[in-house]
């Protein structure tokens, strides 16, 4: 499911294709380009970077300059999307927790990530995390299609699938750089609700600092960024 989205996303960089993109892909590309326009970047330079390091840094920097605009893009478009990946994100969406996660990342730890960006791009082991996650997403979406499982139960399953993935990823990042691993753990787990953290034993420093939400949902935003990181790693090995 995600592989098709990754291919479309990479093609969109080179061919400016918009059709078929997930909401995550649309909003990220527009955020980068809009920031370039607002910062008076010349037209010939107003494009998404082509190398993995540049793409990743541009994404972090663009989102952190105005993450509420980025959130608004998702919040507006996500309910109308029929993209399979977006349907999973619809199931786990909440805005408040995502704001806490990005506030922590952007105000406290972005410089550290900037200095260690290669750590996030040089860990092929993380693909195993995505393979397991992709299976879990497909199972949840298939259950939703059958209309036999209550939504609350689907949200609980989505919480488990997401947290298992984040634990797998942060273990890989921590092996590369312990500080980066801690930052990504704080970021990922700030995006789940107190119920999900209690259910799974997850903890985030950002939640303690920025008063995380108590709504009974998990944030789809952290999944978006994690997927974005995988996209950049895939591009690094394919181009």
PDB file of N, CA and C in Angstrom, residues 19-65:
ATOM      1  N   UNK A  19      -1.606  14.059  -9.306  1.00  0.00           N
ATOM      2  CA  UNK A  19      -2.658  13.055  -9.277  1.00  0.00           C
ATOM      3  C   UNK A  19      -2.192  11.807  -8.548  1.00  0.00           C
ATOM      4  N   UNK A  20      -3.031  11.284  -7.650  1.00  0.00           N
ATOM      5  CA  UNK A  20      -2.722  10.050  -6.962  1.00  0.00           C
ATOM      6  C   UNK A  20      -1.926  10.229  -5.692  1.00  0.00           C
ATOM      7  N   UNK A  21      -1.480  11.440  -5.391  1.00  0.00           N
ATOM      8  CA  UNK A  21      -0.716  11.656  -4.177  1.00  0.00           C
ATOM      9  C   UNK A  21      -1.595  11.518  -2.948  1.00  0.00           C
ATOM     10  N   UNK A  22      -0.997  11.008  -1.883  1.00  0.00           N
ATOM     11  CA  UNK A  22      -1.695  11.014  -0.604  1.00  0.00           C
ATOM     12  C   UNK A  22      -1.705  12.436  -0.065  1.00  0.00           C
ATOM     13  N   UNK A  23      -2.536  12.667   0.940  1.00  0.00           N
ATOM     14  CA  UNK A  23      -2.594  13.982   1.566  1.00  0.00           C
ATOM     15  C   UNK A  23      -1.237  14.351   2.160  1.00  0.00           C
ATOM     16  N   UNK A  24      -0.544  13.377   2.744  1.00  0.00           N
ATOM     17  CA  UNK A  24       0.782  13.645   3.311  1.00  0.00           C
ATOM     18  C   UNK A  24       1.730  14.170   2.249  1.00  0.00           C
ATOM     19  N   UNK A  25       1.727  13.549   1.090  1.00  0.00           N
ATOM     20  CA  UNK A  25       2.611  13.962   0.008  1.00  0.00           C
ATOM     21  C   UNK A  25       2.241  15.344  -0.510  1.00  0.00           C
ATOM     22  N   UNK A  26       0.950  15.587  -0.686  1.00  0.00           N
ATOM     23  CA  UNK A  26       0.495  16.888  -1.173  1.00  0.00           C
ATOM     24  C   UNK A  26       0.902  18.013  -0.228  1.00  0.00           C
ATOM     25  N   UNK A  27       0.616  17.830   1.058  1.00  0.00           N
ATOM     26  CA  UNK A  27       0.847  18.900   2.027  1.00  0.00           C
ATOM     27  C   UNK A  27       2.331  19.179   2.222  1.00  0.00           C
ATOM     28  N   UNK A  28       3.152  18.134   2.221  1.00  0.00           N
ATOM     29  CA  UNK A  28       4.583  18.337   2.379  1.00  0.00           C
ATOM     30  C   UNK A  28       5.156  19.115   1.205  1.00  0.00           C
ATOM     31  N   UNK A  29       4.822  18.706  -0.015  1.00  0.00           N
ATOM     32  CA  UNK A  29       5.342  19.381  -1.199  1.00  0.00           C
ATOM     33  C   UNK A  29       4.902  20.839  -1.234  1.00  0.00           C
ATOM     34  N   UNK A  30       3.629  21.094  -0.938  1.00  0.00           N
ATOM     35  CA  UNK A  30       3.128  22.464  -0.959  1.00  0.00           C
ATOM     36  C   UNK A  30       3.746  23.310   0.142  1.00  0.00           C
ATOM     37  N   UNK A  31       3.975  22.714   1.305  1.00  0.00           N
ATOM     38  CA  UNK A  31       4.575  23.453   2.412  1.00  0.00           C
ATOM     39  C   UNK A  31       5.969  23.941   2.041  1.00  0.00           C
ATOM     40  N   UNK A  32       6.769  23.070   1.442  1.00  0.00           N
ATOM     41  CA  UNK A  32       8.127  23.449   1.047  1.00  0.00           C
ATOM     42  C   UNK A  32       8.091  24.555   0.006  1.00  0.00           C
ATOM     43  N   UNK A  33       7.248  24.397  -0.996  1.00  0.00           N
ATOM     44  CA  UNK A  33       7.191  25.391  -2.072  1.00  0.00           C
ATOM     45  C   UNK A  33       6.625  26.720  -1.589  1.00  0.00           C
ATOM     46  N   UNK A  34       5.613  26.684  -0.737  1.00  0.00           N
ATOM     47  CA  UNK A  34       5.040  27.918  -0.208  1.00  0.00           C
ATOM     48  C   UNK A  34       6.048  28.673   0.641  1.00  0.00           C
ATOM     49  N   UNK A  35       6.842  27.947   1.419  1.00  0.00           N
ATOM     50  CA  UNK A  35       7.864  28.608   2.226  1.00  0.00           C
ATOM     51  C   UNK A  35       8.915  29.264   1.347  1.00  0.00           C
ATOM     52  N   UNK A  36       9.260  28.611   0.236  1.00  0.00           N
ATOM     53  CA  UNK A  36      10.213  29.217  -0.686  1.00  0.00           C
ATOM     54  C   UNK A  36       9.670  30.520  -1.257  1.00  0.00           C
ATOM     55  N   UNK A  37       8.381  30.517  -1.625  1.00  0.00           N
ATOM     56  CA  UNK A  37       7.762  31.725  -2.169  1.00  0.00           C
ATOM     57  C   UNK A  37       7.733  32.826  -1.118  1.00  0.00           C
ATOM     58  N   UNK A  38       7.326  32.481   0.099  1.00  0.00           N
ATOM     59  CA  UNK A  38       7.241  33.475   1.171  1.00  0.00           C
ATOM     60  C   UNK A  38       8.598  34.051   1.536  1.00  0.00           C
ATOM     61  N   UNK A  39       9.659  33.262   1.313  1.00  0.00           N
ATOM     62  CA  UNK A  39      11.012  33.722   1.622  1.00  0.00           C
ATOM     63  C   UNK A  39      11.712  34.327   0.411  1.00  0.00           C
ATOM     64  N   UNK A  40      10.932  34.586  -0.659  1.00  0.00           N
ATOM     65  CA  UNK A  40      11.449  35.237  -1.865  1.00  0.00           C
ATOM     66  C   UNK A  40      12.570  34.452  -2.532  1.00  0.00           C
ATOM     67  N   UNK A  41      12.452  33.128  -2.510  1.00  0.00           N
ATOM     68  CA  UNK A  41      13.414  32.304  -3.234  1.00  0.00           C
ATOM     69  C   UNK A  41      13.151  32.468  -4.726  1.00  0.00           C
ATOM     70  N   UNK A  42      14.177  32.704  -5.560  1.00  0.00           N
ATOM     71  CA  UNK A  42      13.967  32.866  -7.002  1.00  0.00           C
ATOM     72  C   UNK A  42      13.213  31.683  -7.591  1.00  0.00           C
ATOM     73  N   UNK A  43      12.428  31.952  -8.649  1.00  0.00           N
ATOM     74  CA  UNK A  43      11.577  30.928  -9.247  1.00  0.00           C
ATOM     75  C   UNK A  43      12.373  29.708  -9.658  1.00  0.00           C
ATOM     76  N   UNK A  44      13.558  29.910 -10.258  1.00  0.00           N
ATOM     77  CA  UNK A  44      14.339  28.771 -10.721  1.00  0.00           C
ATOM     78  C   UNK A  44      14.838  27.912  -9.577  1.00  0.00           C
ATOM     79  N   UNK A  45      14.860  28.466  -8.350  1.00  0.00           N
ATOM     80  CA  UNK A  45      15.277  27.691  -7.189  1.00  0.00           C
ATOM     81  C   UNK A  45      14.092  27.204  -6.368  1.00  0.00           C
ATOM     82  N   UNK A  46      12.890  27.622  -6.761  1.00  0.00           N
ATOM     83  CA  UNK A  46      11.694  27.312  -5.984  1.00  0.00           C
ATOM     84  C   UNK A  46      11.199  25.910  -6.322  1.00  0.00           C
ATOM     85  N   UNK A  47      11.912  24.918  -5.855  1.00  0.00           N
ATOM     86  CA  UNK A  47      11.551  23.538  -6.110  1.00  0.00           C
ATOM     87  C   UNK A  47      11.990  22.674  -4.939  1.00  0.00           C
ATOM     88  N   UNK A  48      11.401  21.501  -4.853  1.00  0.00           N
ATOM     89  CA  UNK A  48      11.772  20.580  -3.791  1.00  0.00           C
ATOM     90  C   UNK A  48      13.182  20.072  -4.051  1.00  0.00           C
ATOM     91  N   UNK A  49      14.068  20.047  -3.047  1.00  0.00           N
ATOM     92  CA  UNK A  49      15.423  19.533  -3.259  1.00  0.00           C
ATOM     93  C   UNK A  49      15.397  18.098  -3.767  1.00  0.00           C
ATOM     94  N   UNK A  50      16.464  17.714  -4.486  1.00  0.00           N
ATOM     95  CA  UNK A  50      16.497  16.398  -5.101  1.00  0.00           C
ATOM     96  C   UNK A  50      17.296  15.376  -4.300  1.00  0.00           C
ATOM     97  N   UNK A  51      18.281  15.800  -3.506  1.00  0.00           N
ATOM     98  CA  UNK A  51      19.065  14.838  -2.749  1.00  0.00           C
ATOM     99  C   UNK A  51      18.379  14.531  -1.420  1.00  0.00           C
ATOM    100  N   UNK A  52      18.565  13.324  -0.873  1.00  0.00           N
ATOM    101  CA  UNK A  52      17.843  12.919   0.341  1.00  0.00           C
ATOM    102  C   UNK A  52      18.064  13.847   1.525  1.00  0.00           C
ATOM    103  N   UNK A  53      19.325  14.269   1.766  1.00  0.00           N
ATOM    104  CA  UNK A  53      19.584  15.158   2.888  1.00  0.00           C
ATOM    105  C   UNK A  53      18.839  16.478   2.722  1.00  0.00           C
ATOM    106  N   UNK A  54      18.872  17.015   1.490  1.00  0.00           N
ATOM    107  CA  UNK A  54      18.193  18.281   1.229  1.00  0.00           C
ATOM    108  C   UNK A  54      16.690  18.173   1.381  1.00  0.00           C
ATOM    109  N   UNK A  55      16.120  17.064   0.894  1.00  0.00           N
ATOM    110  CA  UNK A  55      14.678  16.856   1.010  1.00  0.00           C
ATOM    111  C   UNK A  55      14.269  16.776   2.477  1.00  0.00           C
ATOM    112  N   UNK A  56      15.018  15.996   3.252  1.00  0.00           N
ATOM    113  CA  UNK A  56      14.670  15.804   4.656  1.00  0.00           C
ATOM    114  C   UNK A  56      14.780  17.109   5.436  1.00  0.00           C
ATOM    115  N   UNK A  57      15.881  17.829   5.237  1.00  0.00           N
ATOM    116  CA  UNK A  57      16.055  19.099   5.937  1.00  0.00           C
ATOM    117  C   UNK A  57      15.000  20.110   5.517  1.00  0.00           C
ATOM    118  N   UNK A  58      14.693  20.156   4.218  1.00  0.00           N
ATOM    119  CA  UNK A  58      13.671  21.087   3.743  1.00  0.00           C
ATOM    120  C   UNK A  58      12.325  20.780   4.379  1.00  0.00           C
ATOM    121  N   UNK A  59      12.029  19.489   4.541  1.00  0.00           N
ATOM    122  CA  UNK A  59      10.762  19.098   5.153  1.00  0.00           C
ATOM    123  C   UNK A  59      10.694  19.550   6.608  1.00  0.00           C
ATOM    124  N   UNK A  60      11.735  19.231   7.381  1.00  0.00           N
ATOM    125  CA  UNK A  60      11.752  19.647   8.780  1.00  0.00           C
ATOM    126  C   UNK A  60      11.671  21.166   8.910  1.00  0.00           C
ATOM    127  N   UNK A  61      12.508  21.869   8.157  1.00  0.00           N
ATOM    128  CA  UNK A  61      12.561  23.322   8.270  1.00  0.00           C
ATOM    129  C   UNK A  61      11.238  23.956   7.859  1.00  0.00           C
ATOM    130  N   UNK A  62      10.650  23.467   6.766  1.00  0.00           N
ATOM    131  CA  UNK A  62       9.403  24.048   6.272  1.00  0.00           C
ATOM    132  C   UNK A  62       8.263  23.830   7.251  1.00  0.00           C
ATOM    133  N   UNK A  63       8.154  22.624   7.776  1.00  0.00           N
ATOM    134  CA  UNK A  63       7.086  22.338   8.728  1.00  0.00           C
ATOM    135  C   UNK A  63       7.260  23.177   9.986  1.00  0.00           C
ATOM    136  N   UNK A  64       8.487  23.285  10.474  1.00  0.00           N
ATOM    137  CA  UNK A  64       8.714  24.005  11.722  1.00  0.00           C
ATOM    138  C   UNK A  64       8.515  25.511  11.577  1.00  0.00           C
ATOM    139  N   UNK A  65       8.680  26.046  10.377  1.00  0.00           N
ATOM    140  CA  UNK A  65       8.433  27.476  10.191  1.00  0.00           C
ATOM    141  C   UNK A  65       6.966  27.817  10.420  1.00  0.00           C
TER     142      UNK A  65
END
